[in-house]
mmCIF file of C-alpha atoms in Angstrom:
data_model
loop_
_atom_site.group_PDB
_atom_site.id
_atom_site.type_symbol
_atom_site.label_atom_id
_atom_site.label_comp_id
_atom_site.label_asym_id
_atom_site.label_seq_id
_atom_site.Cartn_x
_atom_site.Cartn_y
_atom_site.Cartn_z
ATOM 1 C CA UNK B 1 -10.495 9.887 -31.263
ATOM 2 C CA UNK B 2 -10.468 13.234 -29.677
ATOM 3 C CA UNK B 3 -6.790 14.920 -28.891
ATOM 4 C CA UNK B 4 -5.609 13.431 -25.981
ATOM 5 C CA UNK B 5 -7.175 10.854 -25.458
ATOM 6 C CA UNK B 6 -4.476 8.434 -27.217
ATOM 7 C CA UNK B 7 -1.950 9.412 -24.060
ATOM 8 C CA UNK B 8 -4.879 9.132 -21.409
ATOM 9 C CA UNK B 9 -5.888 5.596 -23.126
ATOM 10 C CA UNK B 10 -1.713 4.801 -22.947
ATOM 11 C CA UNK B 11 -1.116 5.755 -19.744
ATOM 12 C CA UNK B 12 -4.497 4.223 -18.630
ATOM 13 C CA UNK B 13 -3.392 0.894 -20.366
ATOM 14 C CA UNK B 14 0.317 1.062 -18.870
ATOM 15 C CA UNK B 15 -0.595 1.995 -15.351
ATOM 16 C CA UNK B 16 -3.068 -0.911 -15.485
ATOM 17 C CA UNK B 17 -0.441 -3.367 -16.538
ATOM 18 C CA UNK B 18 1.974 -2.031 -14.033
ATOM 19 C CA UNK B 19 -0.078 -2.454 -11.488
ATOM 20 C CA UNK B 20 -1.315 -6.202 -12.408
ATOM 21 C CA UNK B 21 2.515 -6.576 -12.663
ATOM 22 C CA UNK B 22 3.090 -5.378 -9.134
ATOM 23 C CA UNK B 23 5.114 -2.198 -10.090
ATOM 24 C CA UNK B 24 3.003 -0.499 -7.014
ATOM 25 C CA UNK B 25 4.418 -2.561 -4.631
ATOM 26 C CA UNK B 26 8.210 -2.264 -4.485
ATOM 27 C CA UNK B 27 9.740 -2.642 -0.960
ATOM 28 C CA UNK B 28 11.259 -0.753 1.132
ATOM 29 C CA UNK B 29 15.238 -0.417 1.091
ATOM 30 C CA UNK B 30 16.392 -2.811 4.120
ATOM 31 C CA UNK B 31 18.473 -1.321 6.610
ATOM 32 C CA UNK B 32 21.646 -3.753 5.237
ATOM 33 C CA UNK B 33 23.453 -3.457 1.689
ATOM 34 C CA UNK B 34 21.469 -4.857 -0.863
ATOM 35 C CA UNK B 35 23.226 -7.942 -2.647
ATOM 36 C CA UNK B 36 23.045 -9.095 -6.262
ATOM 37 C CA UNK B 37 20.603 -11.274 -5.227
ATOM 38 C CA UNK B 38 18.249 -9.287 -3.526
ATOM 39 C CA UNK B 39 18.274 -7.243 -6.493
ATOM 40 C CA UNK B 40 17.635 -10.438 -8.777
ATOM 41 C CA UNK B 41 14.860 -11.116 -7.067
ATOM 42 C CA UNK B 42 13.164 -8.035 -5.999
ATOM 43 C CA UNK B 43 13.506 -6.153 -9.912
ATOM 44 C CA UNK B 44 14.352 -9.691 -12.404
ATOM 45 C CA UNK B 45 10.344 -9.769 -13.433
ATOM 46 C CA UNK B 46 9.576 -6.037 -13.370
ATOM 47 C CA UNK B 47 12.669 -5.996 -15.854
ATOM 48 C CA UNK B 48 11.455 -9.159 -17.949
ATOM 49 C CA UNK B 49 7.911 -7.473 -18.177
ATOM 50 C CA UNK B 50 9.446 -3.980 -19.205
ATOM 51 C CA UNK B 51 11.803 -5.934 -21.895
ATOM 52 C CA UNK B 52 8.923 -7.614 -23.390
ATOM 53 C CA UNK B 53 6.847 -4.618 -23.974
ATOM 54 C CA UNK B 54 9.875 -3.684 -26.034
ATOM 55 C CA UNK B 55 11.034 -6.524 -28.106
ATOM 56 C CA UNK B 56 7.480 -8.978 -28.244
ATOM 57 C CA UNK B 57 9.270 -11.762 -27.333
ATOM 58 C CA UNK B 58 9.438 -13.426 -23.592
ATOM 59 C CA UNK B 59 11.986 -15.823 -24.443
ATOM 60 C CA UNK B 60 14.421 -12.858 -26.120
ATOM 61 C CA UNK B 61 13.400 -10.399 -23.019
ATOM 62 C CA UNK B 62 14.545 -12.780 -20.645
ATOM 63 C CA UNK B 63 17.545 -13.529 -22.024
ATOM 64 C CA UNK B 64 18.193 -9.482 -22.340
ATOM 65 C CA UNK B 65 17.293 -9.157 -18.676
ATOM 66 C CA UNK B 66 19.961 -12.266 -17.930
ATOM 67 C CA UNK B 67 22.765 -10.230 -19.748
ATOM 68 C CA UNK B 68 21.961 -7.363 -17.804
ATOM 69 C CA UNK B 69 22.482 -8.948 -14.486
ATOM 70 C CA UNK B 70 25.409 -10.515 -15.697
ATOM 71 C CA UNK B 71 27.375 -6.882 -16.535
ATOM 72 C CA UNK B 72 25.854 -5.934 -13.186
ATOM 73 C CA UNK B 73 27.946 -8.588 -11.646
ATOM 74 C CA UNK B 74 30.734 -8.246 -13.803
ATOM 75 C CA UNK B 75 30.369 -4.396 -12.385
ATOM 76 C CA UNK B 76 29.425 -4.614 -9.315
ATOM 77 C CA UNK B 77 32.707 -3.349 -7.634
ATOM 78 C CA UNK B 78 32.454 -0.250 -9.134
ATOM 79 C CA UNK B 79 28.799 0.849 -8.137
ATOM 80 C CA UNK B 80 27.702 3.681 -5.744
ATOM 81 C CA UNK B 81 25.286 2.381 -4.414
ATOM 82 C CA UNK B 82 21.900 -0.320 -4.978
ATOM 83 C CA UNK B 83 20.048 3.036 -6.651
ATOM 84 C CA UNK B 84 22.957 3.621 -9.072
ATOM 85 C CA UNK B 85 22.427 -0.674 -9.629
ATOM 86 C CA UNK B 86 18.274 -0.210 -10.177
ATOM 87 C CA UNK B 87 19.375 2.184 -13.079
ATOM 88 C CA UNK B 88 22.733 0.445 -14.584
ATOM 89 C CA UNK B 89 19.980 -2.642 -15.261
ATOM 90 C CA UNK B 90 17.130 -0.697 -16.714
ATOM 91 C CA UNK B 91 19.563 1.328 -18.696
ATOM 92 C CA UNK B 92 21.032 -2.463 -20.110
ATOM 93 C CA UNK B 93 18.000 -3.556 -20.486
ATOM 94 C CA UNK B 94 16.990 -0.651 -22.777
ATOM 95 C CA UNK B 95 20.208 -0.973 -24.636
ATOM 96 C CA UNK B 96 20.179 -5.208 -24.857
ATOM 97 C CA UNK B 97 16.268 -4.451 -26.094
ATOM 98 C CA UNK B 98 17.418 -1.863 -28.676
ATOM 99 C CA UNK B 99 20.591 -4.660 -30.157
ATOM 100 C CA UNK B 100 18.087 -6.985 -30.231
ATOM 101 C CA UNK B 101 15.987 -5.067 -32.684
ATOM 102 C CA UNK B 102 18.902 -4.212 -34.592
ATOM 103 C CA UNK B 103 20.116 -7.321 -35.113
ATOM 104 C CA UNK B 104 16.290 -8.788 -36.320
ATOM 105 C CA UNK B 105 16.804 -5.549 -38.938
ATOM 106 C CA UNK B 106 19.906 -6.409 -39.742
ATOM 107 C CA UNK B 107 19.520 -9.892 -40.685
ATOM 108 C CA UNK B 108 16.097 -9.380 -42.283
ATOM 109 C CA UNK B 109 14.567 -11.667 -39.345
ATOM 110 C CA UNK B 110 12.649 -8.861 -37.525
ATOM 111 C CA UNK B 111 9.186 -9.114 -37.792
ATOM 112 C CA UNK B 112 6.112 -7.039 -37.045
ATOM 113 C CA UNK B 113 5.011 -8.085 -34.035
ATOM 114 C CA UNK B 114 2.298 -10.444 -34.717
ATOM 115 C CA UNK B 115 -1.559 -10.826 -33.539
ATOM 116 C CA UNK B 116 -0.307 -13.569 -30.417
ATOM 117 C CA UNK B 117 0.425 -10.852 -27.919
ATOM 118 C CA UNK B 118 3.475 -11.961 -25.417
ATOM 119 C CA UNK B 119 1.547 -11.420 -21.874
ATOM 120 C CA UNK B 120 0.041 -13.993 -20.209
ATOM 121 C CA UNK B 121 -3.590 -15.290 -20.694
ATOM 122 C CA UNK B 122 -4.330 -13.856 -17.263
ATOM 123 C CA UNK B 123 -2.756 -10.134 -17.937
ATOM 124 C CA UNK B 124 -4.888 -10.327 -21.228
ATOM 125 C CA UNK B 125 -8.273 -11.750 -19.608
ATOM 126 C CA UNK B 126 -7.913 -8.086 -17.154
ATOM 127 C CA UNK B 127 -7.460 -6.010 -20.462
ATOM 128 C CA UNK B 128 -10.584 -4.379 -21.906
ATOM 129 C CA UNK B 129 -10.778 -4.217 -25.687
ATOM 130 C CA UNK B 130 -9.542 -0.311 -25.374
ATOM 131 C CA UNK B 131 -6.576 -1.884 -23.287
ATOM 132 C CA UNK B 132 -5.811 -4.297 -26.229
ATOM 133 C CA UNK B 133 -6.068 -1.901 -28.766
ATOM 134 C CA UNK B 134 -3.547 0.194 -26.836
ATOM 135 C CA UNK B 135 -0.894 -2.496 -26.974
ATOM 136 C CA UNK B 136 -1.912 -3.707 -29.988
ATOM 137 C CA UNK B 137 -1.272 -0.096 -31.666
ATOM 138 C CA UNK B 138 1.663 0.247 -28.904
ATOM 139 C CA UNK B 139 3.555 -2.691 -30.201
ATOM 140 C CA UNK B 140 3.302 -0.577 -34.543
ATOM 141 C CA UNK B 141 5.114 1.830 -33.214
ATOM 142 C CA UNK B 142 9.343 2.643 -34.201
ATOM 143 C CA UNK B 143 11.726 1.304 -31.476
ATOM 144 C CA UNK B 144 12.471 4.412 -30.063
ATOM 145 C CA UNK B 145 8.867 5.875 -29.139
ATOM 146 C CA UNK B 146 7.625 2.632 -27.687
ATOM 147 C CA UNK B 147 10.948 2.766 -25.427
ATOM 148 C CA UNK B 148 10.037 6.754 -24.454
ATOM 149 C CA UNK B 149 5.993 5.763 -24.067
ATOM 150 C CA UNK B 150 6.859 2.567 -21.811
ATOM 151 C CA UNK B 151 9.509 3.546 -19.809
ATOM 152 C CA UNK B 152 7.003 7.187 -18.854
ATOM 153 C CA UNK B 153 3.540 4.932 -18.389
ATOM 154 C CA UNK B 154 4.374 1.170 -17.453
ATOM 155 C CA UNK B 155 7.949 2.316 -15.633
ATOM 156 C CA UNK B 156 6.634 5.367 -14.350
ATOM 157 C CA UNK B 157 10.144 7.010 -14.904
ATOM 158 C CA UNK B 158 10.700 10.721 -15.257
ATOM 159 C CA UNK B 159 11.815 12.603 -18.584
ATOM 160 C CA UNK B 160 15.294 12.824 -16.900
ATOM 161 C CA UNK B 161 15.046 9.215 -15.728
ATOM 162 C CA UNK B 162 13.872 8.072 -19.351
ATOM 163 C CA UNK B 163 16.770 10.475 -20.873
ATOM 164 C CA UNK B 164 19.545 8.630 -18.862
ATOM 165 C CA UNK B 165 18.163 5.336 -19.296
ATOM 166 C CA UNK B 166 17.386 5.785 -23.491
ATOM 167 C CA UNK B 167 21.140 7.852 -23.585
ATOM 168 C CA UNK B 168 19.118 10.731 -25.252
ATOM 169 C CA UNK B 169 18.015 14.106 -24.433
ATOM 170 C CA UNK B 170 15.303 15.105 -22.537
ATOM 171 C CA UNK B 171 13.879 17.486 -25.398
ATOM 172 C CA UNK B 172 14.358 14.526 -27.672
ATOM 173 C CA UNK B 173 12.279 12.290 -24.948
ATOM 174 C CA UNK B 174 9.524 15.232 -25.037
ATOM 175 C CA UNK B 175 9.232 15.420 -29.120
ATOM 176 C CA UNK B 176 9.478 11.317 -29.433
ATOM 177 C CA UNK B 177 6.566 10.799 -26.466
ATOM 178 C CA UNK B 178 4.662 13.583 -28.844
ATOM 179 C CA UNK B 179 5.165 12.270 -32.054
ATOM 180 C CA UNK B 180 4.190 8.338 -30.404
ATOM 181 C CA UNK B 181 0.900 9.795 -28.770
ATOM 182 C CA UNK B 182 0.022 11.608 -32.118
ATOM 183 C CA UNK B 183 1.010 7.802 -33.997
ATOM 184 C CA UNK B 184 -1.057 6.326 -31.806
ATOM 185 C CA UNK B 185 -4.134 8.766 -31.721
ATOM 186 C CA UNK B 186 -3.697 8.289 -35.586
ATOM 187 C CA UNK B 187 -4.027 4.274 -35.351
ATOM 188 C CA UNK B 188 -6.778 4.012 -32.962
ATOM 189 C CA UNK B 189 -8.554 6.465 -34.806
ATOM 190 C CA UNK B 190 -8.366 5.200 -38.218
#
C-alpha cells in the first residue's frame, strides 16, 4: 500500500460512514435555549454511532451514551451554554468508551473484536470491500488511536477538539493519529 494511502482510505471510509449516518446534516441552532431534550434527540444517535466505533458493541455504546446524558442532566445547571453541552457528552462518551475497555481488560472479558461487525446490514451493504477492510483493520487497533482516528475522520473534530475531548495533548493527538495511520498502512498492506 503506498504511504498515505492508509489515512486517505480512513478518512475516505469515515467520511462515508458519517455521511450515511447523517453527520452532514446537523441543524441549525434555534433561536430559543436548547433543552435536554432537544439535545437527546438531535446528537443521542450520532453519539451511539461514534461509541460503537469505539467499543464494538451497540448494546454497551448505548448504554455509555445513556450515562452520558444522565451526568449532563445531573450537570446541567452549571453549563455555559448548548456548545459547552455538545462537548461535555462527546467528552463522556469518550471517557464511558475508554472504562468500558478497561473494565473488559481488567476482568479478562475483553475480546478482540470479532468478524460480526456492529453496523447495520444496510451501513455494511454501502461499504466497498476497501471500506470493510478499513474498519475491519480500524477496529485491531489500541484504544487510544482508534479514539484519535475516529473522533478526526467519522467526528470530523479538530486536533484541539480531539485533545479536549481524549484529555490529552494535541502533540500527543498528532504522534497517536501517526503511529494509527502507519498501523493501519501496515495491516492493509500485509
Amino acid at each position: 500500500m503506498p504511504e498515505g494511502s492508509a489515512e486517505r482510505s480512513v478518512e475516505r471510509t469515515l467520511g462515508h460512514l458519517r455521511t450515511i449516518d447523517g453527520f452532514e446534516q446537523v441543524p441549525a441552532q434555534p433561536a430559543a435555549p436548547l433543552t435536554l431534550e432537544d439535545l437527546y434527540r438531535t446528537h443521542r444517535m450520532r453519539l451511539v454511532r461514534l461509541a460503537i466505533l469505539l467499543v464494538d458493541e451497540p448494546a454497551t455504546a448505548e448504554d455509555v451514551v445513556q450515562e452520558a446524558f444522565t451526568g449532563l442532566y445531573r450537570n446541567w445547571g452549571k453549563l455555559r451554554d448548548a456548545a459547552a453541552a455538545v462537548g461535555y457528552l462527546r467528552t463522556a462518551v469518550v471517557n464511558g468508551s475508554r472504562s468500558v475497555l478497561r473494565r473488559r481488560k481488567t476482568a479478562r472479558e475483553y475480546v478482540p473484536p470479532h468478524a460480526v461487525n456492529a453496523r447495520s446490514a444496510e451501513s455494511l451493504a454501502m461499504l466497498s470491500s476497501e471500506h470493510q477492510a478499513v474498519v475491519s483493520a480500524l477496529s485491531k487497533l489500541p484504544p487510544r488511536q482508534r479514539e484519535v482516528l475516529v473522533l478526526r475522520y467519522y467526528g470530523g473534530l479538530s486536533e484541539a477538539e480531539i485533545s479536549e475531548a481524549a484529555g490529552i495533548s494535541k502533540g500527543t493527538v498528532k504522534s497517536t493519529a501517526s503511529r494509527a495511520l502507519e498501523s493501519l498502512q501496515k495491516a492493509m498492506s500485509g
